Amino acid sequence: MDAMLKSNPQDQQMGNHSGQETSPWASGFGMKMEAITPFLGKYRPFMGRCCQTCTPKSWESLFHRSIMDLGFCNVILVKEENTRFRGWLVRRLCYFLWSLEQHIPTSSDVSQKIMENTGVQKLLSGRAPGGAGEGQAPDLVMKEVQRILGHIQATLCPFLLRLFSWALLWFLNRLFLNVQLHKGQMKMVHKAVQEGSPLVFLSTHKSLLDGFLLPFVLLSQGLGVVRVALDPRTCSPALRTLLRKLGGLFLPPEANLSLDSSDGILARAVVRAAVEQLLVSGQPLLIFLEEPPGYPGPRLSALGQAWLGLVVQVVQEGIIPDATLVPVAIAYDLVPDAPCDMNHGLAPLGLWTGALAVFRKLCNCWGCNRRVCVRVHLAQPFSLQEYTINARSCWGNRQTLEHLLQPIVLGECNVVPDTEKEQEWTPSTGLLLTLKEEDQLLVRRLSRHVLSASVASSAVMSTAIMATLLLLKHQKGVVLSQLLGEFSWLTEETLLRGFDVGFSGQLRCLAQHTLSLLRAHVVLLRVHQGDLVVVPRPGPGLTHLARLSMELLPTFLSEAVGACAVRGLLAGRVPPEGPWELQGIELLSQNELYRQILLLLHLLPQDLLLPQPCQSSYCYCQEVLDRLIQCGLLVAEETPGSRPACDTGRQHLSAKLLWKPSGDFTDSESDDFEEPGGRCFRLSQQSRCPDFFLFLCRLLSPILKAFAQAATFLHLGQLPASEASYSEQLFQFLQDCAQEEGIFECADPNLAISAIWTFKDLGVLQQMPSPTGPQLYLSPTFASRDNQDKLEQFIRQFICS
């Protein structure tokens, strides 16, 4: 941050919220501000290094410390200096001249090369199943191949691409304040291009605009036209025709047919040939690993995994020696096209509806200073071949959630099994099922690994910090001067944890910008002292703030898991409403903490945690414990007769433990490694700890409360029912509870779906076939009210009121 302004926090009572609603950008804040030096000076954390365990060579070769100091550039800021011409007319036509100077390769023989592909030729000659040898004439098969190829892609139109780039640049400058990109991250990508392997960008998916914005950013940085694998569900047929000419790729519907279907075999062969030709020619490819925004379902995209599986297959068969994968993340202050009603499915976007949406957005932005900021993050590239070789050695045995957690929930067992959780919510497509089972597992874990890296490298925007403070600490309102001080505090805590923030400037201007973007969800009241009071609007406003605050969760995820685990450990010892001093008396052993953290890790969905597949749960437990100690919530307590915590003398390790693989120190070896099992901790008695502990617990409260309410709903829901019907029932129940209790952050359809899928994995709900389709049933084990209460009690132990 260049400079920040903050005021001294004032301890003012807010019992009197009377006053007229006002706007900060119209009347000013009415406070004296003093300049302070920003945290960490001018240096920001550099994020996005690749995994040192899975790709150690890439970690060393594609990075240099000098790139950390290169700073940012505004991609959509195009001036006279960005063109080859000068003059007053150039200054007015610089957007158009810039689009004319972009290098757009043309190739008219792409279709011919795909037709000459070995797999396609086998189909045409009848030497492969599904081809001309199964009662179909070669001419008919040729026409079918051309039809499928036309559905996948089209020849690029340079004139249309230049025209669209000019129009998009003009539109983005009226929609966004800036689109920031780190020059050092771009330098890493350019260095990877020099290696000679094709680039495959694997991105998060926050907005439908991502499919236009990211290719534009990469084109402006000299990477050429990027082919984008788009979701056909989000586009009408007419829009798909246009997007193919702009570089879009669409999967034909026949590719998802059964493995023995001749139409499916033909479509999958053509798709694979198109991907082979794309990678051999060296063109960049962009794949979205997340489902489209607003899509109710798993976070990982089945379509993205299918495209990534094709890339893995091409590399493993030696058609190209290697491919370079680049994790990409994009962060918005506010998502431009965020759906207002998350409970309804997405309707395909058509040409006229898209043009009308653009026109409405321009009308809303005309003469308005509420434009949002955007950050594009390119993490460190890494070799797919290197990951494939090293990642297989990290695979271990896994068990379902039913085997891991159900006996503990029912009180039948107290020992957590020494194995990882197997949880896969993303359905497998026809393209992925054609791979070997081992390769399918490789693709799933690679996609989860890359998505985890993308989310970890994404910066935290000002709206996420403001929404988190209002939701978790000040739902009844807060004086603006106090809110500014806490905004500065949370920004520093974010930077301390190695996460970047997507804003800079003066604190007063940041607050003005952020509150103007959140104007639909907050109320500003002027009190008689001349200060302003910020009050979140109840109802849907809190639900929206909860979605924004989820962007901050990865920053504090380890501490939040640890805080909720400590809450669960103290639940049976100290009353929840008891004073902090009483809770600090309790000794917490390391083994007990490990067990509670493991239980919570098993309960929470992997779509939320996004753990790296190469990291074991026990390593994650140690990381959580280290974070709690580093942030000052836990302090080591030396029990009588134990070795002092500060004693760094050589410990006795058995031969068996000395030779155990890294990351495999489990509780089963606690007899050989005496020190960790004997360590104890207490909650710190520092004055700031109670509020910070409550803040961390409330980060996970929405999903935990939704799970607890879903357990309450088990005896109220109408079963058997289809999954969609039961999701609607549960979502309606969450809305009713929100109206009664005022906990609107839990009234989210995605939380309802996550609860249902978690209960299916846990063995609470069972899905069985029926003439009308799959139906959900309550399992016999949880048919009794007693076991339902045990499940609810198990979940509520982690919730801090």
Coordinates of N, CA, C and O in Angstrom, one line a residue, residues 327-438:
P327 N -1.4 -22.0 -13.1 CA -2.6 -21.7 -12.3 C -2.9 -20.2 -12.4 O -2.0 -19.4 -12.3
V328 N -4.2 -19.9 -12.6 CA -4.7 -18.5 -12.8 C -5.8 -18.3 -11.8 O -6.7 -19.2 -11.6
A329 N -5.8 -17.1 -11.2 CA -6.9 -16.7 -10.3 C -7.3 -15.3 -10.7 O -6.5 -14.5 -11.2
I330 N -8.6 -14.9 -10.5 CA -9.1 -13.6 -10.8 C -9.9 -13.2 -9.6 O -10.7 -13.9 -9.1
A331 N -9.7 -11.9 -9.2 CA -10.4 -11.4 -8.0 C -11.1 -10.1 -8.4 O -10.5 -9.2 -9.0
Y332 N -12.4 -9.9 -8.0 CA -13.1 -8.7 -8.3 C -13.5 -8.1 -6.9 O -13.7 -8.8 -5.9
D333 N -13.6 -6.8 -6.9 CA -14.2 -6.1 -5.8 C -15.7 -6.6 -5.6 O -16.1 -7.0 -4.5
L334 N -16.4 -6.6 -6.7 CA -17.7 -7.2 -6.8 C -17.8 -7.9 -8.2 O -17.4 -7.3 -9.2
V335 N -18.3 -9.1 -8.2 CA -18.5 -9.8 -9.5 C -19.5 -9.0 -10.3 O -20.7 -8.8 -9.8
P336 N -19.2 -8.6 -11.5 CA -20.1 -7.8 -12.3 C -21.5 -8.5 -12.6 O -22.5 -7.8 -12.6
D337 N -21.5 -9.8 -12.9 CA -22.7 -10.5 -13.3 C -23.2 -11.5 -12.2 O -23.7 -12.5 -12.5
A338 N -22.9 -11.2 -10.9 CA -23.3 -12.1 -9.9 C -24.8 -12.3 -9.9 O -25.6 -11.3 -9.9
P339 N -25.3 -13.5 -9.9 CA -26.8 -13.7 -10.0 C -27.4 -13.2 -8.7 O -26.9 -13.4 -7.6
C340 N -28.6 -12.6 -8.8 CA -29.3 -12.1 -7.7 C -29.9 -13.2 -6.9 O -30.0 -13.2 -5.7
D341 N -30.4 -14.2 -7.6 CA -31.1 -15.4 -6.9 C -30.3 -16.6 -7.2 O -30.3 -17.2 -8.3
M342 N -29.5 -17.0 -6.2 CA -28.7 -18.2 -6.3 C -29.4 -19.5 -6.3 O -28.9 -20.6 -6.6
N343 N -30.8 -19.4 -6.1 CA -31.5 -20.7 -6.1 C -32.0 -21.1 -7.4 O -32.6 -22.2 -7.6
H344 N -31.8 -20.3 -8.4 CA -32.3 -20.7 -9.8 C -31.1 -21.0 -10.6 O -30.0 -20.4 -10.5
G345 N -31.3 -21.9 -11.6 CA -30.3 -22.4 -12.4 C -29.9 -21.3 -13.5 O -30.6 -20.3 -13.7
L346 N -28.8 -21.5 -14.1 CA -28.4 -20.5 -15.1 C -29.1 -20.7 -16.4 O -29.3 -21.8 -16.9
A347 N -29.5 -19.6 -17.0 CA -30.1 -19.7 -18.4 C -29.0 -19.4 -19.4 O -28.2 -18.5 -19.2
P348 N -29.0 -20.1 -20.5 CA -28.0 -19.8 -21.5 C -28.0 -18.4 -22.0 O -29.1 -17.8 -22.2
L349 N -26.9 -17.8 -22.2 CA -26.8 -16.4 -22.6 C -26.8 -16.3 -24.1 O -26.0 -17.0 -24.8
G350 N -27.7 -15.5 -24.6 CA -27.9 -15.4 -26.1 C -27.2 -14.1 -26.6 O -26.7 -13.3 -25.8
L351 N -27.2 -13.9 -27.9 CA -26.6 -12.8 -28.5 C -27.3 -11.5 -28.1 O -26.7 -10.5 -27.6
W352 N -28.6 -11.5 -28.2 CA -29.4 -10.3 -27.9 C -29.5 -10.1 -26.4 O -29.4 -8.9 -26.0
T353 N -29.6 -11.1 -25.6 CA -29.6 -10.9 -24.2 C -28.2 -10.4 -23.7 O -28.2 -9.6 -22.8
G354 N -27.2 -10.9 -24.3 CA -25.8 -10.5 -23.9 C -25.6 -9.0 -24.3 O -25.1 -8.2 -23.5
A355 N -26.1 -8.6 -25.5 CA -26.0 -7.2 -25.9 C -26.8 -6.3 -25.0 O -26.4 -5.2 -24.7
L356 N -28.0 -6.8 -24.6 CA -28.8 -6.0 -23.7 C -28.2 -5.8 -22.3 O -28.2 -4.8 -21.7
A357 N -27.6 -6.9 -21.9 CA -26.9 -6.9 -20.6 C -25.7 -5.9 -20.6 O -25.5 -5.1 -19.7
V358 N -25.0 -5.9 -21.7 CA -23.9 -4.9 -21.9 C -24.4 -3.5 -21.9 O -23.8 -2.6 -21.3
F359 N -25.5 -3.3 -22.6 CA -26.1 -1.9 -22.7 C -26.5 -1.4 -21.3 O -26.3 -0.3 -21.0
R360 N -27.2 -2.3 -20.6 CA -27.7 -2.0 -19.2 C -26.5 -1.7 -18.3 O -26.5 -0.7 -17.5
K361 N -25.4 -2.4 -18.4 CA -24.3 -2.2 -17.6 C -23.6 -0.9 -17.9 O -23.2 -0.1 -17.0
L362 N -23.6 -0.5 -19.2 CA -23.0 0.8 -19.6 C -23.9 1.9 -19.1 O -23.3 3.0 -18.7
C363 N -25.2 1.7 -19.1 CA -26.1 2.8 -18.6 C -25.9 3.0 -17.1 O -25.9 4.1 -16.6
N364 N -25.7 1.9 -16.4 CA -25.5 2.0 -15.0 C -24.2 2.6 -14.6 O -24.0 3.3 -13.6
C365 N -23.1 2.4 -15.5 CA -21.8 3.0 -15.2 C -21.7 4.4 -15.7 O -20.7 5.1 -15.4
W366 N -22.6 4.9 -16.5 CA -22.5 6.2 -17.1 C -22.6 7.3 -16.0 O -23.5 7.4 -15.3
G367 N -21.5 8.1 -15.9 CA -21.5 9.1 -14.9 C -21.5 8.6 -13.4 O -21.8 9.3 -12.5
C368 N -21.0 7.4 -13.3 CA -21.0 6.7 -11.9 C -19.6 6.4 -11.5 O -18.7 6.0 -12.4
N369 N -19.3 6.6 -10.3 CA -17.9 6.4 -9.8 C -17.8 5.1 -9.0 O -17.0 4.9 -8.1
R370 N -18.7 4.1 -9.3 CA -18.8 2.9 -8.5 C -18.2 1.7 -9.3 O -18.7 0.6 -9.3
R371 N -17.2 2.0 -10.1 CA -16.6 0.9 -10.9 C -15.7 0.1 -10.0 O -15.1 0.6 -9.0
V372 N -15.5 -1.1 -10.3 CA -14.8 -2.1 -9.5 C -13.4 -2.2 -10.0 O -13.0 -1.9 -11.1
C373 N -12.5 -2.8 -9.1 CA -11.2 -3.1 -9.4 C -11.0 -4.6 -9.6 O -11.7 -5.4 -9.0
V374 N -10.1 -5.0 -10.4 CA -9.9 -6.4 -10.7 C -8.4 -6.7 -10.6 O -7.5 -5.9 -10.9
R375 N -8.1 -7.9 -10.1 CA -6.7 -8.4 -10.0 C -6.6 -9.8 -10.7 O -7.4 -10.7 -10.4
V376 N -5.7 -9.9 -11.6 CA -5.5 -11.2 -12.3 C -4.1 -11.7 -11.8 O -3.1 -11.0 -11.8
H377 N -4.2 -13.0 -11.4 CA -3.0 -13.6 -10.8 C -2.5 -14.8 -11.6 O -3.3 -15.7 -11.9
L378 N -1.3 -14.8 -12.0 CA -0.7 -15.9 -12.7 C 0.4 -16.5 -11.8 O 1.4 -16.0 -11.5
A379 N 0.1 -17.7 -11.2 CA 1.0 -18.4 -10.3 C 2.2 -19.0 -11.1 O 2.2 -19.0 -12.4
Q380 N 3.1 -19.5 -10.4 CA 4.4 -20.0 -11.0 C 4.0 -21.2 -11.9 O 3.4 -22.1 -11.5
P381 N 4.5 -21.2 -13.2 CA 4.2 -22.3 -14.1 C 5.0 -23.6 -13.6 O 6.1 -23.4 -12.9
F382 N 4.5 -24.7 -13.9 CA 5.2 -26.0 -13.6 C 5.0 -27.0 -14.7 O 4.1 -26.9 -15.5
S383 N 5.9 -28.0 -14.7 CA 5.9 -29.0 -15.7 C 4.9 -30.1 -15.4 O 4.9 -30.6 -14.3
L384 N 4.0 -30.4 -16.4 CA 3.1 -31.5 -16.2 C 3.8 -32.9 -16.1 O 3.4 -33.7 -15.3
Q385 N 4.8 -33.0 -16.9 CA 5.5 -34.3 -16.8 C 6.2 -34.5 -15.5 O 6.2 -35.6 -14.9
E386 N 6.8 -33.5 -14.9 CA 7.4 -33.6 -13.6 C 6.4 -33.9 -12.5 O 6.6 -34.7 -11.6
Y387 N 5.2 -33.2 -12.6 CA 4.2 -33.5 -11.6 C 3.7 -34.9 -11.7 O 3.4 -35.6 -10.7
T388 N 3.5 -35.4 -12.9 CA 3.0 -36.8 -13.1 C 4.0 -37.8 -12.5 O 3.5 -38.8 -11.9
I389 N 5.2 -37.6 -12.6 CA 6.2 -38.6 -12.0 C 6.3 -38.5 -10.5 O 6.3 -39.5 -9.8
N390 N 6.3 -37.3 -10.0 CA 6.4 -37.1 -8.5 C 5.1 -37.3 -7.7 O 5.2 -37.8 -6.6
A391 N 4.0 -37.0 -8.3 CA 2.8 -37.0 -7.6 C 2.3 -38.4 -7.2 O 1.7 -38.6 -6.2
R392 N 2.6 -39.4 -8.1 CA 2.2 -40.8 -7.8 C 2.8 -41.3 -6.5 O 2.2 -42.2 -5.8
S393 N 3.9 -40.8 -6.1 CA 4.6 -41.3 -4.9 C 3.9 -40.8 -3.6 O 4.2 -41.3 -2.6
C394 N 3.0 -39.8 -3.8 CA 2.3 -39.2 -2.6 C 1.0 -39.9 -2.3 O 0.3 -39.5 -1.4
W395 N 0.6 -40.8 -3.2 CA -0.7 -41.4 -3.0 C -0.7 -42.5 -1.9 O 0.2 -43.3 -1.8
G396 N -1.7 -42.5 -1.1 CA -1.8 -43.5 0.0 C -3.3 -44.0 0.0 O -4.1 -43.7 -0.8
N397 N -3.5 -44.9 1.0 CA -4.8 -45.4 1.2 C -5.8 -44.4 1.7 O -5.5 -43.5 2.5
R398 N -7.0 -44.5 1.2 CA -8.1 -43.6 1.6 C -9.4 -44.3 1.9 O -9.6 -45.4 1.4
Q399 N -10.2 -43.8 2.8 CA -11.5 -44.4 3.2 C -12.6 -43.3 3.1 O -12.3 -42.1 3.1
T400 N -13.8 -43.9 3.0 CA -14.9 -43.0 2.8 C -15.2 -42.3 4.2 O -14.8 -42.8 5.3
L401 N -16.0 -41.2 4.1 CA -16.4 -40.5 5.4 C -17.2 -41.4 6.3 O -17.1 -41.3 7.5
E402 N -18.0 -42.3 5.7 CA -18.8 -43.2 6.5 C -18.0 -44.1 7.4 O -18.3 -44.3 8.6
H403 N -16.9 -44.6 6.9 CA -16.0 -45.5 7.7 C -15.1 -44.6 8.7 O -14.8 -45.1 9.8
L404 N -14.8 -43.4 8.3 CA -13.9 -42.6 9.2 C -14.7 -42.0 10.3 O -14.2 -41.9 11.5
L405 N -15.9 -41.4 10.1 CA -16.5 -40.6 11.0 C -17.8 -41.1 11.7 O -18.1 -40.8 12.8
Q406 N -18.5 -42.0 11.0 CA -19.8 -42.4 11.6 C -19.6 -43.2 12.9 O -20.4 -42.9 13.8
P407 N -18.7 -44.1 13.1 CA -18.6 -44.7 14.4 C -18.3 -43.7 15.5 O -18.7 -43.9 16.7
I408 N -17.5 -42.6 15.2 CA -17.2 -41.6 16.2 C -18.4 -40.8 16.5 O -18.7 -40.4 17.7
V409 N -19.2 -40.4 15.5 CA -20.4 -39.7 15.7 C -21.4 -40.4 16.6 O -22.0 -39.8 17.5
L410 N -21.5 -41.7 16.4 CA -22.5 -42.5 17.2 C -21.9 -43.0 18.5 O -22.6 -43.7 19.3
G411 N -20.7 -42.6 18.8 CA -20.1 -43.0 20.1 C -19.6 -44.5 20.2 O -19.4 -45.0 21.3
E412 N -19.5 -45.1 19.0 CA -19.1 -46.5 19.0 C -17.5 -46.7 19.0 O -17.0 -47.7 19.3
C413 N -16.8 -45.6 18.8 CA -15.4 -45.6 18.7 C -14.8 -44.2 19.0 O -15.5 -43.2 18.7
N414 N -13.6 -44.2 19.6 CA -13.0 -42.9 19.9 C -11.7 -42.7 19.1 O -11.2 -41.6 19.2
V415 N -11.2 -43.7 18.4 CA -10.0 -43.6 17.7 C -10.2 -43.2 16.3 O -11.0 -43.8 15.6
V416 N -9.6 -42.1 15.8 CA -9.7 -41.7 14.4 C -8.8 -42.6 13.6 O -7.6 -42.7 13.8
P417 N -9.3 -43.3 12.5 CA -8.5 -44.2 11.7 C -7.3 -43.4 11.1 O -7.4 -42.2 10.7
D418 N -6.2 -44.1 11.0 CA -5.0 -43.5 10.4 C -5.0 -43.6 8.9 O -4.3 -44.4 8.3
T419 N -5.9 -42.8 8.3 CA -6.0 -42.8 6.8 C -6.6 -41.5 6.3 O -7.2 -40.8 7.2
E420 N -6.5 -41.3 5.1 CA -7.0 -40.0 4.5 C -8.5 -40.2 4.1 O -9.0 -41.3 3.9
K421 N -9.2 -39.1 3.9 CA -10.6 -39.1 3.5 C -10.7 -39.2 2.0 O -10.0 -38.4 1.3
E422 N -11.6 -40.0 1.5 CA -11.9 -40.1 0.0 C -13.2 -39.4 -0.2 O -14.2 -39.9 0.3
Q423 N -13.2 -38.3 -0.9 CA -14.4 -37.6 -1.1 C -14.4 -36.9 -2.5 O -13.5 -36.1 -2.8
E424 N -15.2 -37.4 -3.4 CA -15.2 -36.9 -4.8 C -16.6 -36.6 -5.2 O -17.5 -37.5 -5.4
W425 N -17.0 -35.3 -5.3 CA -18.3 -34.9 -5.6 C -18.5 -34.6 -7.1 O -19.6 -34.5 -7.6
T426 N -17.4 -34.3 -7.8 CA -17.5 -34.0 -9.2 C -17.8 -35.2 -10.0 O -17.0 -36.2 -10.0
P427 N -18.8 -35.3 -10.8 CA -19.1 -36.5 -11.6 C -18.1 -36.7 -12.7 O -17.5 -35.7 -13.2
S428 N -17.9 -37.9 -13.1 CA -17.0 -38.2 -14.2 C -17.7 -38.2 -15.5 O -18.8 -38.7 -15.7
T429 N -17.1 -37.5 -16.5 CA -17.6 -37.4 -17.9 C -17.1 -38.6 -18.7 O -16.2 -39.3 -18.3
G430 N -17.7 -38.7 -19.9 CA -17.3 -39.8 -20.8 C -15.9 -39.7 -21.2 O -15.2 -40.7 -21.3
L431 N -15.4 -38.5 -21.4 CA -14.0 -38.3 -21.8 C -13.0 -38.8 -20.7 O -12.0 -39.4 -20.9
L432 N -13.4 -38.5 -19.4 CA -12.5 -38.9 -18.3 C -12.6 -40.4 -18.1 O -11.6 -41.0 -17.7
L433 N -13.7 -41.0 -18.3 CA -13.9 -42.4 -18.1 C -13.1 -43.3 -19.1 O -12.9 -44.5 -18.8
T434 N -12.7 -42.7 -20.2 CA -12.0 -43.4 -21.2 C -10.5 -43.6 -20.7 O -9.8 -44.5 -21.3
L435 N -10.1 -42.9 -19.7 CA -8.7 -43.0 -19.2 C -8.6 -44.2 -18.3 O -9.6 -44.7 -17.8
K436 N -7.4 -44.7 -18.0 CA -7.2 -45.7 -17.0 C -7.6 -45.2 -15.7 O -7.6 -44.0 -15.4
E437 N -7.9 -46.1 -14.8 CA -8.4 -45.6 -13.4 C -7.3 -44.8 -12.7 O -7.6 -43.9 -12.0
E438 N -6.0 -45.2 -12.9 CA -4.9 -44.5 -12.3 C -4.8 -43.1 -12.9 O -4.5 -42.2 -12.1

